[in-house]
mmCIF file of C-alpha atoms and ligand atoms in Angstrom:
data_model
loop_
_atom_site.group_PDB
_atom_site.id
_atom_site.type_symbol
_atom_site.label_atom_id
_atom_site.label_comp_id
_atom_site.label_asym_id
_atom_site.label_seq_id
_atom_site.Cartn_x
_atom_site.Cartn_y
_atom_site.Cartn_z
ATOM 1 C CA MET V 1 14.103 -1.378 -14.012
ATOM 2 C CA LYS V 2 10.905 0.009 -12.561
ATOM 3 C CA ILE V 3 9.082 -1.565 -9.598
ATOM 4 C CA ASP V 4 5.577 -0.497 -8.583
ATOM 5 C CA ILE V 5 4.341 -1.785 -5.243
ATOM 6 C CA LEU V 6 0.583 -1.674 -4.665
ATOM 7 C CA THR V 7 -0.129 -1.620 -0.946
ATOM 8 C CA LEU V 8 -2.526 -0.287 1.680
ATOM 9 C CA PHE V 9 0.432 0.402 3.992
ATOM 10 C CA PRO V 10 3.197 2.157 2.021
ATOM 11 C CA GLU V 11 4.912 3.278 5.209
ATOM 12 C CA MET V 12 5.662 -0.327 6.093
ATOM 13 C CA ILE V 13 7.994 -0.235 3.065
ATOM 14 C CA THR V 14 9.442 3.311 2.888
ATOM 15 C CA GLY V 15 12.066 2.797 5.598
ATOM 16 C CA PHE V 16 13.445 -0.163 3.721
ATOM 17 C CA LEU V 17 13.633 1.780 0.424
ATOM 18 C CA ASN V 18 15.491 4.687 1.992
ATOM 19 C CA GLU V 19 18.523 2.886 3.391
ATOM 20 C CA SER V 20 21.743 1.265 2.255
ATOM 21 C CA ILE V 21 22.107 -0.538 -1.086
ATOM 22 C CA ILE V 22 18.481 -0.179 -2.210
ATOM 23 C CA LYS V 23 18.589 3.556 -1.571
ATOM 24 C CA ARG V 24 21.845 3.888 -3.525
ATOM 25 C CA ALA V 25 20.499 1.822 -6.440
ATOM 26 C CA GLN V 26 17.631 4.302 -6.775
ATOM 27 C CA GLU V 27 19.940 7.319 -6.503
ATOM 28 C CA GLN V 28 22.142 5.840 -9.235
ATOM 29 C CA GLY V 29 19.140 5.340 -11.499
ATOM 30 C CA LYS V 30 19.411 1.522 -11.587
ATOM 31 C CA VAL V 31 15.845 1.180 -10.354
ATOM 32 C CA THR V 32 12.807 3.394 -9.833
ATOM 33 C CA ILE V 33 10.523 2.181 -7.060
ATOM 34 C CA ASN V 34 7.024 3.618 -6.583
ATOM 35 C CA LEU V 35 4.573 2.903 -3.800
ATOM 36 C CA LEU V 36 0.917 3.163 -4.763
ATOM 37 C CA ASN V 37 -1.834 3.017 -2.157
ATOM 38 C CA PHE V 38 -4.756 1.293 -3.848
ATOM 39 C CA ARG V 39 -7.119 2.760 -1.257
ATOM 40 C CA GLU V 40 -7.028 5.857 -3.478
ATOM 41 C CA PHE V 41 -8.840 3.812 -6.133
ATOM 42 C CA SER V 42 -11.782 2.831 -3.946
ATOM 43 C CA HIS V 43 -15.230 3.906 -5.159
ATOM 44 C CA LEU V 44 -16.854 3.400 -1.761
ATOM 45 C CA ASN V 45 -17.572 5.697 1.136
ATOM 46 C CA ASN V 46 -14.671 6.024 3.565
ATOM 47 C CA GLN V 47 -12.422 4.652 0.811
ATOM 48 C CA GLN V 48 -13.302 1.129 1.874
ATOM 49 C CA VAL V 49 -11.258 -1.538 0.056
ATOM 50 C CA ASP V 50 -12.599 -4.747 1.586
ATOM 51 C CA ASP V 51 -15.893 -6.452 2.286
ATOM 52 C CA THR V 52 -17.346 -9.531 3.930
ATOM 53 C CA PRO V 53 -16.904 -12.862 2.137
ATOM 54 C CA TYR V 54 -19.781 -14.328 0.117
ATOM 55 C CA GLY V 55 -20.865 -17.560 1.758
ATOM 56 C CA GLY V 56 -19.894 -16.269 5.207
ATOM 57 C CA GLY V 57 -16.762 -16.838 7.250
ATOM 58 C CA ALA V 58 -14.238 -14.874 9.249
ATOM 59 C CA GLY V 59 -12.426 -11.732 8.198
ATOM 60 C CA MET V 60 -12.646 -9.312 5.329
ATOM 61 C CA VAL V 61 -11.771 -9.874 1.685
ATOM 62 C CA LEU V 62 -10.060 -7.327 -0.580
ATOM 63 C CA ARG V 63 -12.368 -6.150 -3.349
ATOM 64 C CA CYS V 64 -11.390 -6.336 -7.000
ATOM 65 C CA GLU V 65 -11.980 -2.817 -8.190
ATOM 66 C CA PRO V 66 -9.459 -0.749 -6.186
ATOM 67 C CA ILE V 67 -6.658 -3.223 -6.891
ATOM 68 C CA VAL V 68 -7.464 -3.756 -10.564
ATOM 69 C CA GLU V 69 -7.866 -0.027 -11.221
ATOM 70 C CA ALA V 70 -4.614 0.782 -9.402
ATOM 71 C CA LEU V 71 -2.955 -1.930 -11.462
ATOM 72 C CA GLU V 72 -4.340 -0.553 -14.719
ATOM 73 C CA SER V 73 -2.989 2.902 -13.842
ATOM 74 C CA VAL V 74 0.617 1.619 -13.868
ATOM 75 C CA LYS V 75 0.638 -1.471 -16.117
ATOM 76 C CA ASP V 76 2.059 -1.435 -19.642
ATOM 77 C CA GLU V 77 3.212 -4.053 -22.168
ATOM 78 C CA ASP V 78 6.517 -4.585 -20.306
ATOM 79 C CA SER V 79 4.983 -5.311 -16.904
ATOM 80 C CA LEU V 80 5.181 -8.558 -14.962
ATOM 81 C CA VAL V 81 2.322 -8.552 -12.459
ATOM 82 C CA ILE V 82 3.067 -10.484 -9.264
ATOM 83 C CA LEU V 83 0.409 -11.117 -6.649
ATOM 84 C CA LEU V 84 1.955 -11.831 -3.238
ATOM 85 C CA SER V 85 0.080 -14.465 -1.290
ATOM 86 C CA PRO V 86 0.815 -17.541 0.833
ATOM 87 C CA GLN V 87 -0.908 -19.644 -1.842
ATOM 88 C CA GLY V 88 1.608 -18.730 -4.538
ATOM 89 C CA LYS V 89 4.568 -20.544 -6.034
ATOM 90 C CA THR V 90 7.470 -20.529 -3.570
ATOM 91 C CA TYR V 91 10.043 -17.840 -4.340
ATOM 92 C CA ASN V 92 13.697 -18.755 -4.899
ATOM 93 C CA GLN V 93 16.982 -17.366 -6.238
ATOM 94 C CA LYS V 94 16.325 -18.597 -9.769
ATOM 95 C CA MET V 95 13.072 -16.632 -9.877
ATOM 96 C CA ALA V 96 14.919 -13.547 -8.575
ATOM 97 C CA ASN V 97 17.359 -13.961 -11.479
ATOM 98 C CA ASP V 98 14.521 -14.381 -13.974
ATOM 99 C CA PHE V 99 12.787 -11.237 -12.706
ATOM 100 C CA THR V 100 15.875 -9.137 -13.543
ATOM 101 C CA ASN V 101 15.007 -9.688 -17.233
ATOM 102 C CA TYR V 102 11.853 -7.584 -16.919
ATOM 103 C CA LYS V 103 11.761 -3.808 -17.317
ATOM 104 C CA HIS V 104 8.811 -3.446 -14.965
ATOM 105 C CA LEU V 105 7.648 -5.450 -11.967
ATOM 106 C CA ILE V 106 4.330 -4.775 -10.263
ATOM 107 C CA LEU V 107 4.022 -6.280 -6.782
ATOM 108 C CA ILE V 108 0.544 -6.458 -5.268
ATOM 109 C CA CYS V 109 0.353 -6.780 -1.480
ATOM 110 C CA GLY V 110 -2.716 -8.337 0.094
ATOM 111 C CA HIS V 111 -3.937 -7.825 3.635
ATOM 112 C CA TYR V 112 -6.722 -9.160 5.883
ATOM 113 C CA GLU V 113 -8.276 -12.534 4.937
ATOM 114 C CA GLY V 114 -7.051 -12.360 1.336
ATOM 115 C CA PHE V 115 -8.082 -11.253 -2.135
ATOM 116 C CA ASP V 116 -11.235 -11.750 -4.115
ATOM 117 C CA GLU V 117 -10.188 -14.760 -6.216
ATOM 118 C CA ARG V 118 -10.981 -12.884 -9.460
ATOM 119 C CA ILE V 119 -7.937 -10.633 -8.906
ATOM 120 C CA LEU V 120 -5.845 -13.621 -9.974
ATOM 121 C CA GLU V 121 -7.107 -13.119 -13.525
ATOM 122 C CA TYR V 122 -5.063 -9.892 -13.639
ATOM 123 C CA ALA V 123 -1.779 -11.321 -12.347
ATOM 124 C CA ASP V 124 0.934 -13.133 -14.307
ATOM 125 C CA LEU V 125 2.128 -14.958 -11.215
ATOM 126 C CA GLU V 126 1.022 -15.666 -7.654
ATOM 127 C CA LEU V 127 4.080 -15.728 -5.414
ATOM 128 C CA SER V 128 4.747 -16.799 -1.814
ATOM 129 C CA ILE V 129 8.005 -16.155 0.044
ATOM 130 C CA GLY V 130 7.586 -19.291 2.159
ATOM 131 C CA ASP V 131 5.196 -21.617 3.919
ATOM 132 C CA TYR V 132 4.038 -19.283 6.661
ATOM 133 C CA VAL V 133 1.363 -16.614 6.794
ATOM 134 C CA LEU V 134 2.222 -12.928 7.137
ATOM 135 C CA THR V 135 -0.172 -10.155 8.165
ATOM 136 C CA GLY V 136 0.140 -8.846 4.612
ATOM 137 C CA GLY V 137 2.243 -8.920 1.471
ATOM 138 C CA GLU V 138 4.429 -5.924 2.374
ATOM 139 C CA ALA V 139 7.243 -7.943 3.942
ATOM 140 C CA ALA V 140 7.116 -10.245 0.895
ATOM 141 C CA ALA V 141 7.323 -7.241 -1.466
ATOM 142 C CA VAL V 142 10.408 -6.094 0.441
ATOM 143 C CA VAL V 143 11.970 -9.549 0.095
ATOM 144 C CA VAL V 144 11.342 -9.689 -3.659
ATOM 145 C CA THR V 145 12.488 -6.090 -4.237
ATOM 146 C CA ASP V 146 15.693 -6.565 -2.257
ATOM 147 C CA SER V 147 16.645 -9.876 -3.838
ATOM 148 C CA VAL V 148 16.021 -8.587 -7.386
ATOM 149 C CA VAL V 149 17.580 -5.123 -7.061
ATOM 150 C CA ARG V 150 20.869 -6.484 -5.687
ATOM 151 C CA LEU V 151 21.159 -8.600 -8.867
ATOM 152 C CA LEU V 152 20.836 -5.623 -11.241
ATOM 153 C CA ASP V 153 24.084 -4.655 -12.990
ATOM 154 C CA ASN V 154 26.584 -2.854 -10.760
ATOM 155 C CA VAL V 155 24.290 -2.486 -7.754
ATOM 156 C CA ILE V 156 26.668 -4.599 -5.670
ATOM 157 C CA ASN V 157 30.171 -5.809 -6.469
ATOM 158 C CA GLU V 158 29.743 -8.082 -9.510
ATOM 159 C CA ASP V 159 32.232 -10.697 -8.214
ATOM 160 C CA SER V 160 30.372 -11.144 -4.966
ATOM 161 C CA LYS V 161 27.284 -12.388 -6.837
ATOM 162 C CA ASP V 162 29.188 -15.341 -8.357
ATOM 163 C CA ASN V 163 29.511 -17.139 -5.070
ATOM 164 C CA ASP V 164 26.098 -16.217 -3.654
ATOM 165 C CA SER V 165 24.347 -19.063 -1.909
ATOM 166 C CA PHE V 166 22.047 -20.951 -4.331
ATOM 167 C CA THR V 167 23.644 -19.500 -7.480
ATOM 168 C CA GLU V 168 25.039 -22.904 -8.420
ATOM 169 C CA GLY V 169 22.606 -24.865 -6.287
ATOM 170 C CA LEU V 170 25.085 -24.690 -3.384
ATOM 171 C CA LEU V 171 25.341 -22.626 -0.216
ATOM 172 C CA ASP V 172 28.078 -19.997 0.021
ATOM 173 C CA TYR V 173 31.534 -20.917 1.409
ATOM 174 C CA PRO V 174 32.568 -19.759 4.908
ATOM 175 C CA THR V 175 34.315 -16.397 5.199
ATOM 176 C CA TYR V 176 36.575 -14.993 7.932
ATOM 177 C CA THR V 177 38.175 -11.659 8.814
ATOM 178 C CA LYS V 178 40.576 -10.340 11.445
ATOM 179 C CA PRO V 179 41.568 -11.295 14.074
ATOM 180 C CA ARG V 180 43.181 -14.556 13.044
ATOM 181 C CA ASP V 181 42.635 -15.956 16.539
ATOM 182 C CA PHE V 182 39.300 -15.106 18.169
ATOM 183 C CA ARG V 183 39.160 -16.629 21.665
ATOM 184 C CA GLY V 184 41.127 -19.633 20.464
ATOM 185 C CA SER V 185 39.051 -20.184 17.321
ATOM 186 C CA LEU V 186 41.422 -19.929 14.342
ATOM 187 C CA VAL V 187 41.022 -18.938 10.709
ATOM 188 C CA PRO V 188 41.755 -22.023 8.515
ATOM 189 C CA ASP V 189 45.460 -22.048 7.457
ATOM 190 C CA VAL V 190 44.666 -22.420 3.756
ATOM 191 C CA LEU V 191 43.151 -18.900 3.686
ATOM 192 C CA LEU V 192 46.446 -17.453 4.950
ATOM 193 C CA SER V 193 48.581 -19.494 2.549
ATOM 194 C CA GLY V 194 48.386 -17.078 -0.389
ATOM 195 C CA ASN V 195 47.910 -20.094 -2.708
ATOM 196 C CA HIS V 196 44.847 -19.099 -4.748
ATOM 197 C CA GLN V 197 44.393 -22.476 -6.409
ATOM 198 C CA ASN V 198 44.238 -24.182 -3.030
ATOM 199 C CA ILE V 199 41.906 -21.502 -1.697
ATOM 200 C CA THR V 200 39.486 -21.921 -4.617
ATOM 201 C CA LYS V 201 39.550 -25.717 -4.191
ATOM 202 C CA TRP V 202 38.979 -25.466 -0.423
ATOM 203 C CA ARG V 203 36.100 -23.032 -0.878
ATOM 204 C CA HIS V 204 34.347 -25.323 -3.334
ATOM 205 C CA GLU V 205 34.794 -28.319 -1.002
ATOM 206 C CA GLN V 206 33.364 -26.251 1.828
ATOM 207 C CA GLN V 207 30.352 -25.284 -0.297
ATOM 208 C CA VAL V 208 29.583 -28.947 -0.971
ATOM 209 C CA LYS V 209 30.173 -29.924 2.683
ATOM 210 C CA LYS V 210 28.022 -27.103 4.067
ATOM 211 C CA THR V 211 25.228 -27.874 1.600
ATOM 212 C CA GLN V 212 25.339 -31.589 2.497
ATOM 213 C CA GLU V 213 25.122 -30.743 6.194
ATOM 214 C CA LYS V 214 22.604 -27.916 6.181
ATOM 215 C CA ARG V 215 20.546 -28.242 2.987
ATOM 216 C CA PRO V 216 20.866 -31.755 1.536
ATOM 217 C CA ASP V 217 17.624 -31.092 -0.394
ATOM 218 C CA LEU V 218 19.550 -28.674 -2.654
ATOM 219 C CA LEU V 219 21.857 -31.463 -3.892
ATOM 220 C CA LYS V 220 19.030 -33.683 -5.143
HETATM 221 N N1 LIG M 1 1.050 -12.701 2.334
HETATM 222 C C1 LIG M 1 0.825 -13.368 3.485
HETATM 223 N N2 LIG M 1 1.688 -14.372 3.631
HETATM 224 C C2 LIG M 1 2.504 -14.360 2.540
HETATM 225 C C3 LIG M 1 3.600 -15.153 2.113
HETATM 226 N N3 LIG M 1 4.050 -16.199 2.821
HETATM 227 N N4 LIG M 1 4.190 -14.833 0.949
HETATM 228 C C4 LIG M 1 3.751 -13.805 0.200
HETATM 229 N N5 LIG M 1 2.713 -13.019 0.560
HETATM 230 C C5 LIG M 1 2.103 -13.286 1.713
#
């Protein structure tokens, strides 16, 4: 897979790309991730990328031409173009799974008051990571990149994806490690029993119980 991230602040993202599982996935050739600063595509003096809104109002609006020209420099017939904005469809695990079917994702990060609305004509999808407003799309691009790359084949242990939260519409089951007794709080006996049928049954019951308690909306 290839991921191109169009941003005015690539350094907000580089640290994230150069650590841990996402770094390894790139080294192993599972994904190629490029950061493209669309300021380089500005036609204006001082490489300006924004301007005041028509009709007045607070803040600055991102202009079409630097973003669209940056997009055109990387887009091909395999690309899925995703515009990150708080007005988009709310991201979830199913969408992360769907995105793994594409060879090329392009993530466009906004900043300031938002985009010129006409940029939407160049995107396949407007996507929000939740009902809150960020200073820009960079944190959202990191969220999408991370959640998609970990699902690519052999990036993480394949078994550990099966019981991910949300995969079957349920939260993950509780896990424990040593010591068995931490300040009087004990690991459930069933996990020490060695009976794998009972363990599987218990884990599923726990998934349902946890989901009922914490996220009843997922069971509807
Ligand atoms: N940009 C600003 N807020 C955002 C959000 N919630 N999701 C995606 N992009 C954003």
